[in-house]
PDB file of C-alpha atoms in Angstrom:
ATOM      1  CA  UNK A 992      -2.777  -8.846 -16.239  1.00  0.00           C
ATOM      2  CA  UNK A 993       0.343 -10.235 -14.850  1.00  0.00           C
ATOM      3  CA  UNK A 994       1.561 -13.477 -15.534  1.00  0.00           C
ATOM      4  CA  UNK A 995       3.216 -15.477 -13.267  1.00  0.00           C
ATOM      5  CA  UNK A 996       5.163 -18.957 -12.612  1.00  0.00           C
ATOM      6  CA  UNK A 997       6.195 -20.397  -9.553  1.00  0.00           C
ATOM      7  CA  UNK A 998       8.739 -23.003  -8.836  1.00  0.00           C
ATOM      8  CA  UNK A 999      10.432 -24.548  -5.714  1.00  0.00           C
ATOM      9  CA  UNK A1000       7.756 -26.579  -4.164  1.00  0.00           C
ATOM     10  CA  UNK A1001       8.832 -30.331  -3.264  1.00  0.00           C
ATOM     11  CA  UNK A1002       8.950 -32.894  -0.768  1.00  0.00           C
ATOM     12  CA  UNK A1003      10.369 -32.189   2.501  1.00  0.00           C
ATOM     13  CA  UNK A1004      10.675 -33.153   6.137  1.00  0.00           C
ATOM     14  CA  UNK A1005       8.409 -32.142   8.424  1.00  0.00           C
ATOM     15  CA  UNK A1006      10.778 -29.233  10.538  1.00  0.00           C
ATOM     16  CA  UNK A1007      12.641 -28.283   7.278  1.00  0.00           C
ATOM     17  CA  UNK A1008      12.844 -25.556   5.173  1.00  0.00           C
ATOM     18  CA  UNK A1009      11.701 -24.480   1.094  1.00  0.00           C
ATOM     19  CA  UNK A1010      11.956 -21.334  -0.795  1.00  0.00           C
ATOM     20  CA  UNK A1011       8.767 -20.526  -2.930  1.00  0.00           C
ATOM     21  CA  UNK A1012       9.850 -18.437  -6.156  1.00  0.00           C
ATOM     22  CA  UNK A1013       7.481 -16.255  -8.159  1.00  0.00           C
ATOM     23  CA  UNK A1014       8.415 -14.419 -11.907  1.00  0.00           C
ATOM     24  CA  UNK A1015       6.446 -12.522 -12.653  1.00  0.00           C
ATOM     25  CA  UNK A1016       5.822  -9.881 -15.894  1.00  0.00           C
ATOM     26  CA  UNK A1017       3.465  -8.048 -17.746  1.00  0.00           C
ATOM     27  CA  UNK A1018       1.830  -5.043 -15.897  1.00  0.00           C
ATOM     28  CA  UNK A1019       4.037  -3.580 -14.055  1.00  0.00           C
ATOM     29  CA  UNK A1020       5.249  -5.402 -10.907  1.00  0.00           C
ATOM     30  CA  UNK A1021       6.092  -2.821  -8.567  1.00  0.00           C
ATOM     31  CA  UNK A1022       2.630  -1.254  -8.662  1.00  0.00           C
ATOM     32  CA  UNK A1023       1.164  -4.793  -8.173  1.00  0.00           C
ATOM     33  CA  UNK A1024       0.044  -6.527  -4.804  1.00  0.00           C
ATOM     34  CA  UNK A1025       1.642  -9.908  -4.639  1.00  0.00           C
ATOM     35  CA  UNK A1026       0.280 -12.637  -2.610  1.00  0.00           C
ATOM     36  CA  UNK A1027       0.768 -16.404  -2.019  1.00  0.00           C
ATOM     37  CA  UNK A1028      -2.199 -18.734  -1.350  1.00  0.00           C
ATOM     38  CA  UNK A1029      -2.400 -22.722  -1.287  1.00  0.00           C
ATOM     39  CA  UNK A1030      -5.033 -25.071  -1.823  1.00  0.00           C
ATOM     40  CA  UNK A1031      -4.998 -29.270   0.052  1.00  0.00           C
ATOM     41  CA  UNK A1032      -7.020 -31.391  -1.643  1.00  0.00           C
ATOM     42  CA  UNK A1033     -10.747 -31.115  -0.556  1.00  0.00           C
ATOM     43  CA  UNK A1034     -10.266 -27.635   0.775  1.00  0.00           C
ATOM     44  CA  UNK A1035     -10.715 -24.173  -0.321  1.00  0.00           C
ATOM     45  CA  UNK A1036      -8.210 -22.086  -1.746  1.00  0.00           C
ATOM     46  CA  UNK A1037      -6.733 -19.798   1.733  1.00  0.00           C
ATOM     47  CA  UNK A1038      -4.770 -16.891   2.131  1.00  0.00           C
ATOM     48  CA  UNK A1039      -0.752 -17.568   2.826  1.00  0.00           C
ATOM     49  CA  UNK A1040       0.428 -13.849   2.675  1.00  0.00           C
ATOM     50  CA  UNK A1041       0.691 -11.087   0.737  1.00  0.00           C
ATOM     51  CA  UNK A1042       3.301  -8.080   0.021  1.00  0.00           C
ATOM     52  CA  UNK A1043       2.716  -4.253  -1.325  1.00  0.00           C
ATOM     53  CA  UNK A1044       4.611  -1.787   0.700  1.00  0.00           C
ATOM     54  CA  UNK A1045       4.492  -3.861   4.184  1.00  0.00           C
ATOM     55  CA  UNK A1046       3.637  -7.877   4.606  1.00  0.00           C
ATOM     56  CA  UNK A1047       0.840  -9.642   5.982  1.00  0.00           C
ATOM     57  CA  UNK A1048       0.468 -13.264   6.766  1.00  0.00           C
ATOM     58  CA  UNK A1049      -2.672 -15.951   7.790  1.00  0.00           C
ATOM     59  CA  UNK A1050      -2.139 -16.527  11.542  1.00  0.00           C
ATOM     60  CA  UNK A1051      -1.616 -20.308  10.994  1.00  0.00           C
ATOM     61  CA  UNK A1052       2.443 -19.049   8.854  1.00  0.00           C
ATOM     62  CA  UNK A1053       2.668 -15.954  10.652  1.00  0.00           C
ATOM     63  CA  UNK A1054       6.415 -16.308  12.498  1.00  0.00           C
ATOM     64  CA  UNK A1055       7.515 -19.362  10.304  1.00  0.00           C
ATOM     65  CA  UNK A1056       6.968 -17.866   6.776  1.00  0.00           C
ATOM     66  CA  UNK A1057       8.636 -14.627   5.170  1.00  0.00           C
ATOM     67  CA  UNK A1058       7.569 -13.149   1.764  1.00  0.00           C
ATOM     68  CA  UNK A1059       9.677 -11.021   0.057  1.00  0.00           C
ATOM     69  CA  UNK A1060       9.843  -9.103  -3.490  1.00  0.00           C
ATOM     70  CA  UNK A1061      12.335  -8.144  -5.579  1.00  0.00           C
ATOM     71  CA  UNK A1062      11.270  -5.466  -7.971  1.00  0.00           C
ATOM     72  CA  UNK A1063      14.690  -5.569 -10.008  1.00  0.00           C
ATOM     73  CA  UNK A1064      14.085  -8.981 -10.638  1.00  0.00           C
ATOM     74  CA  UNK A1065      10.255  -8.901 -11.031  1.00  0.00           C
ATOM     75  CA  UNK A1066      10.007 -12.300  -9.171  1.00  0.00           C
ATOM     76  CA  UNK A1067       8.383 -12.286  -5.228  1.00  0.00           C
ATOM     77  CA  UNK A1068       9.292 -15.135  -2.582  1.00  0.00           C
ATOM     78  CA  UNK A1069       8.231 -17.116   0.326  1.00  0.00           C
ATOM     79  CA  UNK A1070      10.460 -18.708   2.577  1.00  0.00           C
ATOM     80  CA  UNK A1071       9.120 -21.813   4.721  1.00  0.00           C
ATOM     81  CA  UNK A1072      10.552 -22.412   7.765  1.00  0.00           C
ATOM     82  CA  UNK A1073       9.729 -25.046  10.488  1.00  0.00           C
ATOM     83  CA  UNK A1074       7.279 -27.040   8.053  1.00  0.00           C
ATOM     84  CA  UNK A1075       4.511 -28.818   9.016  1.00  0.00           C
ATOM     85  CA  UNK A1076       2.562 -31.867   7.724  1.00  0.00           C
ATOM     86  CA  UNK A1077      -0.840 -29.323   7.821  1.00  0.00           C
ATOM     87  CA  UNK A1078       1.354 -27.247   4.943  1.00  0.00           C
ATOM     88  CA  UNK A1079       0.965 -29.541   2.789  1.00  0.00           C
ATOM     89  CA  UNK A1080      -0.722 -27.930  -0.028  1.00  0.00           C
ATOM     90  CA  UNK A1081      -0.557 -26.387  -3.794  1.00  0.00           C
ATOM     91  CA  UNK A1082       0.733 -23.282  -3.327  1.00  0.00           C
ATOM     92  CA  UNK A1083      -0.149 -20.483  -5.986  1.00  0.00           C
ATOM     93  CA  UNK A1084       1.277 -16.915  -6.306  1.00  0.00           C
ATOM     94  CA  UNK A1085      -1.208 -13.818  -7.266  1.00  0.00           C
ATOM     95  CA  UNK A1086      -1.273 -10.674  -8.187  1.00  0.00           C
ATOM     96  CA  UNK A1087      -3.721  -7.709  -8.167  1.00  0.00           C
ATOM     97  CA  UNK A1088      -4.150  -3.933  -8.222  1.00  0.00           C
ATOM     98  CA  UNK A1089      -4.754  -1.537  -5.641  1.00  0.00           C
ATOM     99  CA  UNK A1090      -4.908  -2.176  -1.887  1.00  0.00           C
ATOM    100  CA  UNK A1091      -4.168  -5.425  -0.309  1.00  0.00           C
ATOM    101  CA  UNK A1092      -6.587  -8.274   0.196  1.00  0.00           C
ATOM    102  CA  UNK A1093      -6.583 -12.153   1.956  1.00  0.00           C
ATOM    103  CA  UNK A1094      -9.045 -12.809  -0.429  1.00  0.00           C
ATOM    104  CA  UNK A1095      -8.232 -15.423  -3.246  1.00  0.00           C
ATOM    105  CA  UNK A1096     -11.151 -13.464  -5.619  1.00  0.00           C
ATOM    106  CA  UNK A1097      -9.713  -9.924  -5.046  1.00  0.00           C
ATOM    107  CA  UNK A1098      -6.576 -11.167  -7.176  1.00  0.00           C
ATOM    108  CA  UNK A1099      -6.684 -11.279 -11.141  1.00  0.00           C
ATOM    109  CA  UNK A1100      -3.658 -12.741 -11.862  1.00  0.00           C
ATOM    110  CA  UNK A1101      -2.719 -16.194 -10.957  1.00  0.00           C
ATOM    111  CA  UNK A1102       0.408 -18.806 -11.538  1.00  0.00           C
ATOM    112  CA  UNK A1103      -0.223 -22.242 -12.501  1.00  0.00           C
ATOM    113  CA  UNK A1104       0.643 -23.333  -8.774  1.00  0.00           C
ATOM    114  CA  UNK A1105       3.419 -25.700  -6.913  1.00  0.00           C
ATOM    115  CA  UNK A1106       2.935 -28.448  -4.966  1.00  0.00           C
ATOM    116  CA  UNK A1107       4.857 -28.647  -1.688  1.00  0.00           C
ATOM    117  CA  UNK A1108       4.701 -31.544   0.802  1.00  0.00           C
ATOM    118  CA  UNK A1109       5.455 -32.089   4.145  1.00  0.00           C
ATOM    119  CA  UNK A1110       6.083 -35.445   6.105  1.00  0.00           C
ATOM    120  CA  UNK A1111       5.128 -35.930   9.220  1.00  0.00           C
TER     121      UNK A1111
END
């Protein structure tokens, strides 16, 4: 397994901007799909977007979120941009082997999560 801790949630203005960081180490993290999921309270845990050798994103980030990975520096990112109050959420980082996958079961490895929140 990999293990993994996040850090740079907060509190921030609905329009504004956070940087999601993820170290990771362990099994090696440049064979390792990395992906970022969040949870709001009451909801299930969704798919945010997820990096191998190309990204993907959910539809509802897609143009206002990046993730990025730095394999010298075993740690994988997510810029926010243009926050909203709906992205409020937990946010957890992931990691897996093999192909890539939206699906929060697919992954093995798991940080202990970040809360970011957005107001309105």
């Amino acid at each position: 397994q990999v293990q993994l801790v996040e850090s740079g949630g907060g509190l921030v203005q609905a329009g504004g901007s956070l940087r999601l960081s993820c170290a990771a180490s362990g099994r090696a993290f440049t064979s390792s799909v990395l992906g970022w999921f969040r949870q709001a309270p009451g909801k299930e845990r969704e798919f945010v977007a997820s990096v191998s050798w190309a990204t993907y994103y959910a539809a509802s980030v897609k143009g206002r979120f990046t993730i990025s990975r730095d394999n010298a520096k075993n740690t994988v990112y997510l810029q926010m941009n243009s926050l909203k109050p709906e992205d409020t959420a937990v946010y957890y980082c992931a990691a897996k082997r093999g192909v890539v996958s939206d699906y929060a079961r697919d992954y093995d490895s798991w940080g202990q999560g970040t809360q970011v929140t957005v107001s309105a």
